[in-house]
Amino acid sequence: MQSDNVLHIANFSTLFVCMVLKFPQIFVLMRAKATTGVSLNSLLLELSGFIVFVTYQMYYDYPPPTYLEYPILIAQDVILLLLILHYNGNLQHSLIYTLVFIGGWRLLTVEKRVIDLAMSMCTFISAGSKLAQLQCLWKSKDAGQVSALSWGMATYTCMARIYTTTVTTGDMQVLVRFIVMTSLNLWVLLTVLYYQRRSSSSSKKDD
């Protein structure tokens, strides 16, 4: 009974956090009207990974509480993508991205081996998105427009999903993905905090 309560708490807390996970990043971009430190490639890879993951879970009829947050995250990532394209002056590219993502999503369910292959690559896709964000931060050495709060919440949700996956489906592919994502999300979070603190220290010295 106690384990059931913990599972419910983990599922619903993850869903609640994911409902607002990208909001801090969205608000930071809207306020700054700039995308310094935010990687477009990272967002595109993350969106691809989310689409593959939720399609895989639905294809195999996994319990909805174990993936319910992903449609919400996809919607928030779409908003972020539009904002980045807008502030970079490339909003016209949004139609191309829409067609590619919809076409790719349709191809995933053509047959079982396609979705299985895509899921086996999902961890690498999602890991690539975090590494792309890290590379962007290392290159710009500026995390002014990157939300540490969003990355902190992302780290928590992946940690919670390690637990929920272990006690429900036990799917090793999914479990490995969440372990890798937890580690990389934490790495991005610490990098963001490092550059933000360094920027703050530099500003104080200038004053």
PDB file of C-alpha atoms in Angstrom:
ATOM      1  CA  MET A   1       0.000   0.000   0.000  1.00  0.00           C
ATOM      2  CA  GLN A   2       2.813   2.386   0.882  1.00  0.00           C
ATOM      3  CA  SER A   3       4.575   1.669  -2.414  1.00  0.00           C
ATOM      4  CA  ASP A   4       1.311   2.419  -4.253  1.00  0.00           C
ATOM      5  CA  ASN A   5       1.087   5.785  -2.486  1.00  0.00           C
ATOM      6  CA  VAL A   6       4.691   6.610  -3.409  1.00  0.00           C
ATOM      7  CA  LEU A   7       3.960   5.629  -7.015  1.00  0.00           C
ATOM      8  CA  HIS A   8       0.902   7.891  -7.141  1.00  0.00           C
ATOM      9  CA  ILE A   9       2.870  10.779  -5.636  1.00  0.00           C
ATOM     10  CA  ALA A  10       5.700  10.266  -8.146  1.00  0.00           C
ATOM     11  CA  ASN A  11       3.286  10.091 -11.092  1.00  0.00           C
ATOM     12  CA  PHE A  12       1.183  13.099 -10.154  1.00  0.00           C
ATOM     13  CA  SER A  13       4.092  15.270  -8.999  1.00  0.00           C
ATOM     14  CA  THR A  14       5.830  14.566 -12.309  1.00  0.00           C
ATOM     15  CA  LEU A  15       2.680  15.460 -14.229  1.00  0.00           C
ATOM     16  CA  PHE A  16       2.219  18.653 -12.223  1.00  0.00           C
ATOM     17  CA  VAL A  17       5.849  19.754 -12.651  1.00  0.00           C
ATOM     18  CA  CYS A  18       5.746  18.996 -16.386  1.00  0.00           C
ATOM     19  CA  MET A  19       2.629  21.136 -16.789  1.00  0.00           C
ATOM     20  CA  VAL A  20       4.783  24.186 -16.017  1.00  0.00           C
ATOM     21  CA  LEU A  21       8.296  22.835 -16.730  1.00  0.00           C
ATOM     22  CA  LYS A  22       9.017  24.997 -19.774  1.00  0.00           C
ATOM     23  CA  PHE A  23       7.184  28.086 -18.526  1.00  0.00           C
ATOM     24  CA  PRO A  24      10.250  29.657 -16.837  1.00  0.00           C
ATOM     25  CA  GLN A  25      12.238  29.259 -20.065  1.00  0.00           C
ATOM     26  CA  ILE A  26       9.360  30.652 -22.134  1.00  0.00           C
ATOM     27  CA  PHE A  27       9.051  33.691 -19.844  1.00  0.00           C
ATOM     28  CA  VAL A  28      12.825  34.316 -19.905  1.00  0.00           C
ATOM     29  CA  LEU A  29      12.832  34.371 -23.717  1.00  0.00           C
ATOM     30  CA  MET A  30       9.768  36.610 -23.915  1.00  0.00           C
ATOM     31  CA  ARG A  31      11.283  39.069 -21.467  1.00  0.00           C
ATOM     32  CA  ALA A  32      14.732  39.146 -23.067  1.00  0.00           C
ATOM     33  CA  LYS A  33      13.532  38.894 -26.684  1.00  0.00           C
ATOM     34  CA  ALA A  34      16.831  37.097 -27.323  1.00  0.00           C
ATOM     35  CA  THR A  35      17.959  33.470 -27.411  1.00  0.00           C
ATOM     36  CA  THR A  36      21.598  33.709 -26.261  1.00  0.00           C
ATOM     37  CA  GLY A  37      22.701  30.383 -24.776  1.00  0.00           C
ATOM     38  CA  VAL A  38      19.561  28.534 -25.884  1.00  0.00           C
ATOM     39  CA  SER A  39      20.289  25.852 -28.491  1.00  0.00           C
ATOM     40  CA  LEU A  40      17.836  25.392 -31.361  1.00  0.00           C
ATOM     41  CA  ASN A  41      19.420  22.028 -32.229  1.00  0.00           C
ATOM     42  CA  SER A  42      18.952  20.888 -28.636  1.00  0.00           C
ATOM     43  CA  LEU A  43      15.264  21.766 -28.751  1.00  0.00           C
ATOM     44  CA  LEU A  44      14.717  19.994 -32.086  1.00  0.00           C
ATOM     45  CA  LEU A  45      16.418  16.835 -30.815  1.00  0.00           C
ATOM     46  CA  GLU A  46      14.465  16.960 -27.558  1.00  0.00           C
ATOM     47  CA  LEU A  47      11.196  17.331 -29.442  1.00  0.00           C
ATOM     48  CA  SER A  48      12.100  14.358 -31.647  1.00  0.00           C
ATOM     49  CA  GLY A  49      12.928  12.255 -28.585  1.00  0.00           C
ATOM     50  CA  PHE A  50       9.654  13.175 -26.883  1.00  0.00           C
ATOM     51  CA  ILE A  51       7.626  12.225 -29.970  1.00  0.00           C
ATOM     52  CA  VAL A  52       9.371   8.861 -30.297  1.00  0.00           C
ATOM     53  CA  PHE A  53       9.010   8.124 -26.582  1.00  0.00           C
ATOM     54  CA  VAL A  54       5.305   8.911 -26.260  1.00  0.00           C
ATOM     55  CA  THR A  55       4.517   7.056 -29.495  1.00  0.00           C
ATOM     56  CA  TYR A  56       6.363   3.976 -28.198  1.00  0.00           C
ATOM     57  CA  GLN A  57       4.481   4.064 -24.882  1.00  0.00           C
ATOM     58  CA  MET A  58       1.115   4.410 -26.622  1.00  0.00           C
ATOM     59  CA  TYR A  59       1.937   1.707 -29.187  1.00  0.00           C
ATOM     60  CA  TYR A  60       2.537  -0.860 -26.436  1.00  0.00           C
ATOM     61  CA  ASP A  61      -0.437   0.296 -24.326  1.00  0.00           C
ATOM     62  CA  TYR A  62       1.636   1.284 -21.302  1.00  0.00           C
ATOM     63  CA  PRO A  63      -0.287   2.869 -18.388  1.00  0.00           C
ATOM     64  CA  PRO A  64      -1.099   6.499 -19.346  1.00  0.00           C
ATOM     65  CA  PRO A  65       0.150   7.915 -15.996  1.00  0.00           C
ATOM     66  CA  THR A  66       3.690   6.805 -16.991  1.00  0.00           C
ATOM     67  CA  TYR A  67       3.805   9.079 -20.050  1.00  0.00           C
ATOM     68  CA  LEU A  68       0.915  11.544 -19.701  1.00  0.00           C
ATOM     69  CA  GLU A  69       3.266  14.492 -19.266  1.00  0.00           C
ATOM     70  CA  TYR A  70       4.861  14.080 -22.688  1.00  0.00           C
ATOM     71  CA  PRO A  71       2.035  15.561 -24.799  1.00  0.00           C
ATOM     72  CA  ILE A  72       2.178  18.554 -22.429  1.00  0.00           C
ATOM     73  CA  LEU A  73       5.959  18.836 -22.847  1.00  0.00           C
ATOM     74  CA  ILE A  74       5.643  18.555 -26.627  1.00  0.00           C
ATOM     75  CA  ALA A  75       3.148  21.439 -26.666  1.00  0.00           C
ATOM     76  CA  GLN A  76       5.492  23.589 -24.548  1.00  0.00           C
ATOM     77  CA  ASP A  77       8.469  22.714 -26.757  1.00  0.00           C
ATOM     78  CA  VAL A  78       6.485  23.794 -29.818  1.00  0.00           C
ATOM     79  CA  ILE A  79       5.869  27.184 -28.186  1.00  0.00           C
ATOM     80  CA  LEU A  80       9.576  27.459 -27.361  1.00  0.00           C
ATOM     81  CA  LEU A  81      10.490  26.532 -30.929  1.00  0.00           C
ATOM     82  CA  LEU A  82       8.219  29.233 -32.335  1.00  0.00           C
ATOM     83  CA  LEU A  83       9.702  31.819 -29.956  1.00  0.00           C
ATOM     84  CA  ILE A  84      13.279  30.902 -30.891  1.00  0.00           C
ATOM     85  CA  LEU A  85      12.472  31.024 -34.603  1.00  0.00           C
ATOM     86  CA  HIS A  86      10.691  34.348 -34.134  1.00  0.00           C
ATOM     87  CA  TYR A  87      13.522  36.029 -32.216  1.00  0.00           C
ATOM     88  CA  ASN A  88      16.086  34.630 -34.660  1.00  0.00           C
ATOM     89  CA  GLY A  89      14.070  35.955 -37.616  1.00  0.00           C
ATOM     90  CA  ASN A  90      13.349  32.481 -39.025  1.00  0.00           C
ATOM     91  CA  LEU A  91       9.663  32.054 -38.246  1.00  0.00           C
ATOM     92  CA  GLN A  92       8.988  31.048 -41.852  1.00  0.00           C
ATOM     93  CA  HIS A  93      10.862  27.783 -41.172  1.00  0.00           C
ATOM     94  CA  SER A  94       8.132  26.672 -38.758  1.00  0.00           C
ATOM     95  CA  LEU A  95       6.058  25.151 -41.583  1.00  0.00           C
ATOM     96  CA  ILE A  96       8.994  22.989 -42.677  1.00  0.00           C
ATOM     97  CA  TYR A  97       9.554  21.729 -39.127  1.00  0.00           C
ATOM     98  CA  THR A  98       5.827  21.008 -38.750  1.00  0.00           C
ATOM     99  CA  LEU A  99       5.738  18.872 -41.903  1.00  0.00           C
ATOM    100  CA  VAL A 100       8.905  16.980 -40.911  1.00  0.00           C
ATOM    101  CA  PHE A 101       7.682  16.185 -37.404  1.00  0.00           C
ATOM    102  CA  ILE A 102       4.201  15.117 -38.524  1.00  0.00           C
ATOM    103  CA  GLY A 103       5.638  12.966 -41.316  1.00  0.00           C
ATOM    104  CA  GLY A 104       8.147  11.376 -38.954  1.00  0.00           C
ATOM    105  CA  TRP A 105       5.467  10.655 -36.365  1.00  0.00           C
ATOM    106  CA  ARG A 106       3.326   8.901 -38.970  1.00  0.00           C
ATOM    107  CA  LEU A 107       6.266   6.757 -40.100  1.00  0.00           C
ATOM    108  CA  LEU A 108       6.926   5.540 -36.548  1.00  0.00           C
ATOM    109  CA  THR A 109       3.785   3.415 -36.456  1.00  0.00           C
ATOM    110  CA  VAL A 110       4.076   1.868 -39.923  1.00  0.00           C
ATOM    111  CA  GLU A 111       5.215  -1.408 -38.360  1.00  0.00           C
ATOM    112  CA  LYS A 112       6.522  -2.757 -35.041  1.00  0.00           C
ATOM    113  CA  ARG A 113      10.211  -2.903 -35.937  1.00  0.00           C
ATOM    114  CA  VAL A 114      10.194   0.774 -36.914  1.00  0.00           C
ATOM    115  CA  ILE A 115       8.967   1.966 -33.509  1.00  0.00           C
ATOM    116  CA  ASP A 116      11.301  -0.500 -31.742  1.00  0.00           C
ATOM    117  CA  LEU A 117      14.278   0.786 -33.732  1.00  0.00           C
ATOM    118  CA  ALA A 118      13.284   4.395 -33.079  1.00  0.00           C
ATOM    119  CA  MET A 119      12.979   3.704 -29.350  1.00  0.00           C
ATOM    120  CA  SER A 120      16.417   2.061 -29.298  1.00  0.00           C
ATOM    121  CA  MET A 121      17.785   5.314 -30.763  1.00  0.00           C
ATOM    122  CA  CYS A 122      15.661   7.534 -28.501  1.00  0.00           C
ATOM    123  CA  THR A 123      18.208   7.613 -25.690  1.00  0.00           C
ATOM    124  CA  PHE A 124      20.921   8.748 -28.116  1.00  0.00           C
ATOM    125  CA  ILE A 125      18.595  11.387 -29.605  1.00  0.00           C
ATOM    126  CA  SER A 126      17.647  12.753 -26.182  1.00  0.00           C
ATOM    127  CA  ALA A 127      21.261  12.605 -24.974  1.00  0.00           C
ATOM    128  CA  GLY A 128      22.277  14.474 -28.110  1.00  0.00           C
ATOM    129  CA  SER A 129      19.825  17.249 -27.249  1.00  0.00           C
ATOM    130  CA  LYS A 130      21.447  17.780 -23.835  1.00  0.00           C
ATOM    131  CA  LEU A 131      24.959  17.675 -25.305  1.00  0.00           C
ATOM    132  CA  ALA A 132      23.907  20.230 -27.944  1.00  0.00           C
ATOM    133  CA  GLN A 133      22.700  22.535 -25.151  1.00  0.00           C
ATOM    134  CA  LEU A 134      25.967  22.047 -23.267  1.00  0.00           C
ATOM    135  CA  GLN A 135      27.963  22.825 -26.403  1.00  0.00           C
ATOM    136  CA  CYS A 136      25.919  25.983 -26.944  1.00  0.00           C
ATOM    137  CA  LEU A 137      26.628  27.098 -23.364  1.00  0.00           C
ATOM    138  CA  TRP A 138      30.340  26.337 -23.639  1.00  0.00           C
ATOM    139  CA  LYS A 139      30.534  28.264 -26.897  1.00  0.00           C
ATOM    140  CA  SER A 140      28.585  31.335 -25.771  1.00  0.00           C
ATOM    141  CA  LYS A 141      29.821  31.237 -22.141  1.00  0.00           C
ATOM    142  CA  ASP A 142      26.513  32.947 -21.397  1.00  0.00           C
ATOM    143  CA  ALA A 143      23.477  31.404 -19.699  1.00  0.00           C
ATOM    144  CA  GLY A 144      21.573  34.652 -19.334  1.00  0.00           C
ATOM    145  CA  GLN A 145      18.579  33.468 -21.375  1.00  0.00           C
ATOM    146  CA  VAL A 146      18.635  29.870 -20.079  1.00  0.00           C
ATOM    147  CA  SER A 147      16.297  29.015 -17.211  1.00  0.00           C
ATOM    148  CA  ALA A 148      17.980  27.061 -14.403  1.00  0.00           C
ATOM    149  CA  LEU A 149      14.538  26.422 -12.915  1.00  0.00           C
ATOM    150  CA  SER A 150      13.359  24.590 -16.048  1.00  0.00           C
ATOM    151  CA  TRP A 151      16.460  22.390 -16.035  1.00  0.00           C
ATOM    152  CA  GLY A 152      16.070  21.716 -12.319  1.00  0.00           C
ATOM    153  CA  MET A 153      12.483  20.586 -12.813  1.00  0.00           C
ATOM    154  CA  ALA A 154      13.534  18.425 -15.770  1.00  0.00           C
ATOM    155  CA  THR A 155      16.098  16.700 -13.545  1.00  0.00           C
ATOM    156  CA  TYR A 156      13.456  15.964 -10.918  1.00  0.00           C
ATOM    157  CA  THR A 157      10.957  14.525 -13.391  1.00  0.00           C
ATOM    158  CA  CYS A 158      13.541  12.131 -14.849  1.00  0.00           C
ATOM    159  CA  MET A 159      14.499  10.980 -11.340  1.00  0.00           C
ATOM    160  CA  ALA A 160      10.835  10.351 -10.556  1.00  0.00           C
ATOM    161  CA  ARG A 161      10.419   8.395 -13.785  1.00  0.00           C
ATOM    162  CA  ILE A 162      13.316   6.101 -12.850  1.00  0.00           C
ATOM    163  CA  TYR A 163      11.222   5.027  -9.865  1.00  0.00           C
ATOM    164  CA  THR A 164       7.876   4.769 -11.671  1.00  0.00           C
ATOM    165  CA  THR A 165       9.393   2.761 -14.537  1.00  0.00           C
ATOM    166  CA  THR A 166      11.094   0.377 -12.109  1.00  0.00           C
ATOM    167  CA  VAL A 167       7.875  -0.449 -10.220  1.00  0.00           C
ATOM    168  CA  THR A 168       5.482  -0.539 -13.211  1.00  0.00           C
ATOM    169  CA  THR A 169       6.721  -1.667 -16.633  1.00  0.00           C
ATOM    170  CA  GLY A 170      10.346  -2.489 -15.810  1.00  0.00           C
ATOM    171  CA  ASP A 171      11.202  -1.692 -19.439  1.00  0.00           C
ATOM    172  CA  MET A 172      15.020  -1.603 -19.525  1.00  0.00           C
ATOM    173  CA  GLN A 173      15.205   0.672 -22.592  1.00  0.00           C
ATOM    174  CA  VAL A 174      12.997   3.229 -20.873  1.00  0.00           C
ATOM    175  CA  LEU A 175      14.866   2.890 -17.573  1.00  0.00           C
ATOM    176  CA  VAL A 176      18.284   3.415 -19.177  1.00  0.00           C
ATOM    177  CA  ARG A 177      16.932   6.463 -20.995  1.00  0.00           C
ATOM    178  CA  PHE A 178      15.777   8.093 -17.753  1.00  0.00           C
ATOM    179  CA  ILE A 179      19.058   7.352 -15.960  1.00  0.00           C
ATOM    180  CA  VAL A 180      21.031   8.945 -18.800  1.00  0.00           C
ATOM    181  CA  MET A 181      18.643  11.908 -18.982  1.00  0.00           C
ATOM    182  CA  THR A 182      18.863  12.522 -15.236  1.00  0.00           C
ATOM    183  CA  SER A 183      22.659  12.683 -15.411  1.00  0.00           C
ATOM    184  CA  LEU A 184      22.727  14.972 -18.450  1.00  0.00           C
ATOM    185  CA  ASN A 185      19.960  17.279 -17.184  1.00  0.00           C
ATOM    186  CA  LEU A 186      21.904  17.685 -13.949  1.00  0.00           C
ATOM    187  CA  TRP A 187      25.069  18.460 -15.936  1.00  0.00           C
ATOM    188  CA  VAL A 188      23.249  21.172 -17.924  1.00  0.00           C
ATOM    189  CA  LEU A 189      21.744  22.587 -14.711  1.00  0.00           C
ATOM    190  CA  LEU A 190      25.149  22.843 -13.012  1.00  0.00           C
ATOM    191  CA  THR A 191      26.647  24.432 -16.146  1.00  0.00           C
ATOM    192  CA  VAL A 192      23.851  27.023 -16.301  1.00  0.00           C
ATOM    193  CA  LEU A 193      24.292  27.855 -12.619  1.00  0.00           C
ATOM    194  CA  TYR A 194      28.068  28.158 -13.103  1.00  0.00           C
ATOM    195  CA  TYR A 195      27.795  30.658 -15.992  1.00  0.00           C
ATOM    196  CA  GLN A 196      25.017  32.622 -14.289  1.00  0.00           C
ATOM    197  CA  ARG A 197      27.065  32.910 -11.101  1.00  0.00           C
ATOM    198  CA  ARG A 198      30.164  33.925 -13.074  1.00  0.00           C
ATOM    199  CA  SER A 199      28.169  36.548 -14.951  1.00  0.00           C
ATOM    200  CA  SER A 200      26.772  37.878 -11.683  1.00  0.00           C
ATOM    201  CA  SER A 201      30.263  38.084 -10.174  1.00  0.00           C
ATOM    202  CA  SER A 202      31.567  39.946 -13.228  1.00  0.00           C
ATOM    203  CA  SER A 203      28.707  42.454 -13.008  1.00  0.00           C
ATOM    204  CA  LYS A 204      29.471  43.145  -9.339  1.00  0.00           C
ATOM    205  CA  LYS A 205      33.156  43.708 -10.128  1.00  0.00           C
ATOM    206  CA  ASP A 206      32.239  46.165 -12.899  1.00  0.00           C
ATOM    207  CA  ASP A 207      30.039  48.094 -10.462  1.00  0.00           C
TER     208      ASP A 207
END
